[in-house]
Short mmCIF file of C-alpha atoms in Angstrom, two decimals:
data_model
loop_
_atom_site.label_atom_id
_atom_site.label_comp_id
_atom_site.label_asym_id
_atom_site.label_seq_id
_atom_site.Cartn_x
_atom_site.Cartn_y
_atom_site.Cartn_z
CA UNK A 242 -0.93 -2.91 15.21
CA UNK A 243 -1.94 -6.02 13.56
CA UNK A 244 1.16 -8.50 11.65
CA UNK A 245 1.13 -9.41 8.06
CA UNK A 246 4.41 -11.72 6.87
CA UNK A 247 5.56 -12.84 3.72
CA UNK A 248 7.35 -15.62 2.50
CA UNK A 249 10.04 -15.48 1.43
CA UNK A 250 11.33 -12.58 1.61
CA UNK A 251 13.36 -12.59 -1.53
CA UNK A 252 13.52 -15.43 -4.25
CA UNK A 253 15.42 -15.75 -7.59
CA UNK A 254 14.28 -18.01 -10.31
CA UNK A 255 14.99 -19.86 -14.14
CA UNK A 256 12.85 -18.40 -16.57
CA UNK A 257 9.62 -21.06 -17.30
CA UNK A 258 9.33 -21.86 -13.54
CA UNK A 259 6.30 -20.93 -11.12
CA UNK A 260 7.19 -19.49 -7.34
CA UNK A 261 4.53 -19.44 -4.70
CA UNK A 262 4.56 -16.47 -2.17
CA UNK A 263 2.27 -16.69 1.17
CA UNK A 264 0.84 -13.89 3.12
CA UNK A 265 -0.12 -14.78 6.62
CA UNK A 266 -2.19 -12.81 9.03
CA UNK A 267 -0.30 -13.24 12.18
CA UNK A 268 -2.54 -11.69 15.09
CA UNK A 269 -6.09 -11.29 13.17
CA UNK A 270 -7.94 -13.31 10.57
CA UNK A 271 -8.43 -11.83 6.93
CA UNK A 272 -11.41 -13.14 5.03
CA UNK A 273 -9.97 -10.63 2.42
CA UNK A 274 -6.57 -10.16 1.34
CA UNK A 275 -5.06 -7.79 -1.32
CA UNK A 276 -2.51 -8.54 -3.69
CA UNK A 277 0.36 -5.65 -4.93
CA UNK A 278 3.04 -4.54 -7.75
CA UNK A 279 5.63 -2.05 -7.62
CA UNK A 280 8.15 -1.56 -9.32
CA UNK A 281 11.33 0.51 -8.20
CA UNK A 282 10.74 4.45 -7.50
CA UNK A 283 6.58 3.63 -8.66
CA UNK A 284 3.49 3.11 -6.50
CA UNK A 285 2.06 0.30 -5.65
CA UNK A 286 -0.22 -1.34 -8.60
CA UNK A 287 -3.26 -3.08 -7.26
CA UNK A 288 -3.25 -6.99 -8.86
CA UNK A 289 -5.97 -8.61 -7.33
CA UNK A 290 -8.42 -9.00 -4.18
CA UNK A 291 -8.11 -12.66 -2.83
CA UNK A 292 -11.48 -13.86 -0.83
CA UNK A 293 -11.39 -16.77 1.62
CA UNK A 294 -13.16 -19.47 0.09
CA UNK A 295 -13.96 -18.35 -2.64
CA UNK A 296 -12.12 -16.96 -6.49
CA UNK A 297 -9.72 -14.07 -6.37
CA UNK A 298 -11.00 -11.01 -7.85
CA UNK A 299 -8.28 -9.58 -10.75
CA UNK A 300 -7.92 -5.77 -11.25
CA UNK A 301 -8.45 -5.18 -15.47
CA UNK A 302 -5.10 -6.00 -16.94
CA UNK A 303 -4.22 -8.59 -14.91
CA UNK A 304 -3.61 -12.33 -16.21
CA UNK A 305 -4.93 -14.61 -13.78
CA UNK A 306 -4.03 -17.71 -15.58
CA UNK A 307 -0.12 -16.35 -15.12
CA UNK A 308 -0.69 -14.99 -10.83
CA UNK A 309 -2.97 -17.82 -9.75
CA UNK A 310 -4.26 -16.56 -5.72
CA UNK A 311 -5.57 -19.48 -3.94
CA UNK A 312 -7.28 -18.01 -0.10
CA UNK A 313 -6.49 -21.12 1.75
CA UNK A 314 -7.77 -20.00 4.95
CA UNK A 315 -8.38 -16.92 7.05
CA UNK A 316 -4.79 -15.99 7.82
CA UNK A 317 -3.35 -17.14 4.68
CA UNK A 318 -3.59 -16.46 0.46
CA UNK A 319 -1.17 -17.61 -1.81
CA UNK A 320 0.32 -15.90 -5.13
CA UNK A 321 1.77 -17.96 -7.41
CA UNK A 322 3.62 -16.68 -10.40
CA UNK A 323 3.43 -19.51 -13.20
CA UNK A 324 5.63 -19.72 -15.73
CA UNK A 325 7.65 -16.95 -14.92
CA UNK A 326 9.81 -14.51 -17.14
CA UNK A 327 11.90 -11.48 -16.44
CA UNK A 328 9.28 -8.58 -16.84
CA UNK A 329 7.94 -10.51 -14.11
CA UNK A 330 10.54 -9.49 -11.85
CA UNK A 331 9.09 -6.64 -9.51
CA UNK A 332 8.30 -6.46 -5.58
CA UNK A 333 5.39 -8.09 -4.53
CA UNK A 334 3.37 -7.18 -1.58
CA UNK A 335 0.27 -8.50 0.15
CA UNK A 336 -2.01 -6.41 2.51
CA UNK A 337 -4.64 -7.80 4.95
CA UNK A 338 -7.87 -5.32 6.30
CA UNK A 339 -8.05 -5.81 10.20
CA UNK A 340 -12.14 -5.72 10.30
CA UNK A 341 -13.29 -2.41 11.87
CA UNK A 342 -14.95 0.48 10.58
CA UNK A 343 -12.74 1.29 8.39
CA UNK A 344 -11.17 -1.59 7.70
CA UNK A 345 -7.78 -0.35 8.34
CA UNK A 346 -4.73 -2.14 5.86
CA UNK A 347 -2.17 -3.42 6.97
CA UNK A 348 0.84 -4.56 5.02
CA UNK A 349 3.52 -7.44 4.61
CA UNK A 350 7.13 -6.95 3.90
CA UNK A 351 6.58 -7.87 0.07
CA UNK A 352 8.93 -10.52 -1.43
CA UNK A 353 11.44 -9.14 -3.67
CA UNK A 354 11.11 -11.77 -7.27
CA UNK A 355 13.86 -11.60 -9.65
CA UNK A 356 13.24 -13.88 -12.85
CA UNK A 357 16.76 -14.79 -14.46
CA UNK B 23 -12.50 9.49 -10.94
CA UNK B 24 -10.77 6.85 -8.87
CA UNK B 25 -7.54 8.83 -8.69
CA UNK B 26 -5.53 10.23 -6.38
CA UNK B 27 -3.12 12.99 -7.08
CA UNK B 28 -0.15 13.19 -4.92
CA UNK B 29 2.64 15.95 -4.99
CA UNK B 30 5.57 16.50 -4.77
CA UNK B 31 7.57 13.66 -6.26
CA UNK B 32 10.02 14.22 -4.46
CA UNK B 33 10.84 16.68 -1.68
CA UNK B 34 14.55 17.48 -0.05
CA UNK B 35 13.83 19.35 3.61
CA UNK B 36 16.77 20.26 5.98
CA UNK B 37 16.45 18.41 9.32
CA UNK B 38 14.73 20.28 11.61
CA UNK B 39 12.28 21.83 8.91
CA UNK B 40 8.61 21.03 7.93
CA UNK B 41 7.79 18.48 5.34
CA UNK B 42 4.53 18.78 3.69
CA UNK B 43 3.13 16.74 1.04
CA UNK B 44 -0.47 17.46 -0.55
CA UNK B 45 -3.14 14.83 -2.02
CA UNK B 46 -5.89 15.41 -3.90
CA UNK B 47 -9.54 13.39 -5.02
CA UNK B 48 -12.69 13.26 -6.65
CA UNK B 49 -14.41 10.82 -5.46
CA UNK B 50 -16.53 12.02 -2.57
CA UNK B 51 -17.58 8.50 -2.28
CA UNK B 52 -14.06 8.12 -0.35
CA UNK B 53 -14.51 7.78 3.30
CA UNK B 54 -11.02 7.33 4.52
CA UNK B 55 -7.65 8.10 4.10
CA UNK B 56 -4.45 6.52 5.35
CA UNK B 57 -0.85 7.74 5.01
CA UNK B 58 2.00 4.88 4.83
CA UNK B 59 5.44 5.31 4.45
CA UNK B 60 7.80 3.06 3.19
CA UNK B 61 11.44 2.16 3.45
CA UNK B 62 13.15 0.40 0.57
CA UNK B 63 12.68 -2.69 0.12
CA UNK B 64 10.09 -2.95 2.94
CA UNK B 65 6.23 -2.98 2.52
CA UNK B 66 4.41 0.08 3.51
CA UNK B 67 3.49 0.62 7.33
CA UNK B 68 0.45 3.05 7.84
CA UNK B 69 1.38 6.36 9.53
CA UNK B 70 -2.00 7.77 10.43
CA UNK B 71 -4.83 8.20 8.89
CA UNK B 72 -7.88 10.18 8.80
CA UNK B 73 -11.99 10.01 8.02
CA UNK B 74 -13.41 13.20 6.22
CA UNK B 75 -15.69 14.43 9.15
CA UNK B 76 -12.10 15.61 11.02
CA UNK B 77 -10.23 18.58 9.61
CA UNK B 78 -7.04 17.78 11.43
CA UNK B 79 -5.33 14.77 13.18
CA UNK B 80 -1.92 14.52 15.20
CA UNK B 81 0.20 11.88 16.35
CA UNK B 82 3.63 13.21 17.86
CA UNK B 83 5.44 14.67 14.99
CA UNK B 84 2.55 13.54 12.37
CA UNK B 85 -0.32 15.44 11.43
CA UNK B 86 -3.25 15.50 8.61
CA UNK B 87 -4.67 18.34 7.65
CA UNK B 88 -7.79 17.46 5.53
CA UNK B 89 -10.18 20.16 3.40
CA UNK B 90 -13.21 18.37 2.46
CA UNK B 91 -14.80 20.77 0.70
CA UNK B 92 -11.37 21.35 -1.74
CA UNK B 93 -11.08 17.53 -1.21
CA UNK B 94 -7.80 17.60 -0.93
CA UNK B 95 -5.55 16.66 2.14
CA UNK B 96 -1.81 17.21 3.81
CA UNK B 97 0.74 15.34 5.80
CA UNK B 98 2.81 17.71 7.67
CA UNK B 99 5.93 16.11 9.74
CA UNK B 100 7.51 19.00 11.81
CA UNK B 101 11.03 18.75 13.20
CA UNK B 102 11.78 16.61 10.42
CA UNK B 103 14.40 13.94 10.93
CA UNK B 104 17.20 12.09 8.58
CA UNK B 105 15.19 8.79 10.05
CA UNK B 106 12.17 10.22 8.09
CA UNK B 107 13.89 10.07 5.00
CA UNK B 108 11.45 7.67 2.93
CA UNK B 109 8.98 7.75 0.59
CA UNK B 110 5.44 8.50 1.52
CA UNK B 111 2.33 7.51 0.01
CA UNK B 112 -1.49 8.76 0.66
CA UNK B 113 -4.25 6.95 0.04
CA UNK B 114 -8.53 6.77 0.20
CA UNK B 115 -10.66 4.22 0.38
CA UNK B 116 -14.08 4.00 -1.06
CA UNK B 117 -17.04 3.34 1.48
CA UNK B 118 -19.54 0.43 1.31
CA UNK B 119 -18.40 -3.21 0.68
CA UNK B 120 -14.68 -2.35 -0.69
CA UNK B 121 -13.27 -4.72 2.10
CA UNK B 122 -10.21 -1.84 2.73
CA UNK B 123 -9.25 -1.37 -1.10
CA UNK B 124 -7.21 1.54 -1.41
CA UNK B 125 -6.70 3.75 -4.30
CA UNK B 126 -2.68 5.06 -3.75
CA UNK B 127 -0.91 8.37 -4.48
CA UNK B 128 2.02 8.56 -7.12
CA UNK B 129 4.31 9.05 -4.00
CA UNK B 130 6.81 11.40 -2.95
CA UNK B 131 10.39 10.57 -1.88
CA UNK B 132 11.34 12.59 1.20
CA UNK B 133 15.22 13.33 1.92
CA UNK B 134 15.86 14.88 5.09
CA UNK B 135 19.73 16.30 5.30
CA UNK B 136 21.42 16.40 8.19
#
């Protein structure tokens, strides 16, 4: 099956500060990218739909002055969590659609973001 | 009308046994549906998956039963191990230019006892 990555893999931070996590593509390019939530013993809560060269497309409910998604290229998007506080602490996963009929998901190991 | 209903919550099988976990949709606009599982503190990794014009799918120990007409679908896993212990998510995904969005299940966290 096709790779995602993430990175990093875990990252602790001072409240007020921004992190950047990447998703890469490995094996495949990704014009579209998808962007996750979840919080411990929950499902996984849709944030936004990155798009290669062009804006990010935010799920209602979702700040996207506070998770900025930049879709640098095909095999990489970027979330960055500005100005970070603790409720922002959660897991964060990325997914990337291997093009095919059904344009089958496939996901990253999610970066684990605690906010102290 | 976007949901997906997903039960049990959680489900505690002896090894050995049958673990089966149900879904359920309304959208008939929904023209395929994945099952991940996850381990903690690892992103999903799809399972198998399934398109609505197949009532049944296996892969080794794995296998989707799907009702279209109920619209509602099943993962079985026979000879269920202690390895299988995770939790297990279905999902659909709408037809047309959704790019692979999925619409998740609530879940259901699968111990398997020795």
């Amino acid at each position: 099956g096709a790779v995602v990555s993430q990175h990093p893999s875990w990252v602790i931070c001072k409240s007020g500060t921004s992190v950047k996590i990447e998703c890469r593509s490995l094996d495949f390019q990704a014009t579209t990218m998808f962007w996750y939530r979840q919080f411990p013993k929950q499902s996984l809560m849709l944030m936004a739909t990155s798009n290669e060269g062009s804006k990010a497309t935010y799920e209602q409910g979702v700040e996207k002055d506070k998770f900025l998604i930049n879709h640098a290229s095909l095999t990489l998007s970027t979330l960055t969590v500005t100005s970070a506080h603790p409720e922002d602490s959660s897991f964060y996963i990325c997914s990337a659609p291997l093009a095919g009929i059904f344009n089958e998901q496939f996901f990253g190991p999610g970066t684990r973001l605690t906010v102290l | 009308q976007q949901q997906v209903k997903q039960s049990p919550q959680s489900l505690i099988v002896q090894k050995g046994g049958i673990s089966i976990i149900n879904c359920a949709y309304e959208n008939t606009a929904f023209d395929y549906f994945p099952w991940y599982q996850q381990f903690p503190g690892k992103g999903p990794a799809l399972l198998i998956a399934i398109r609505p014009d197949v009532s049944e799918k296996k892969e080794g120990r794995f296998t989707i039963s799907f009702n279209k007409s109920a619209k509602q679908f099943s993962l079985h896993i026979m000879d269920s191990q202690p390895g299988d212990s995770a939790t297990y998510f279905c999902a659909a995904k709408l037809g047309g230019t959704s790019y692979g969005k999925l619409t998740f299940g609530q879940g259901t966290i699968l111990t398997v006892h020795p």
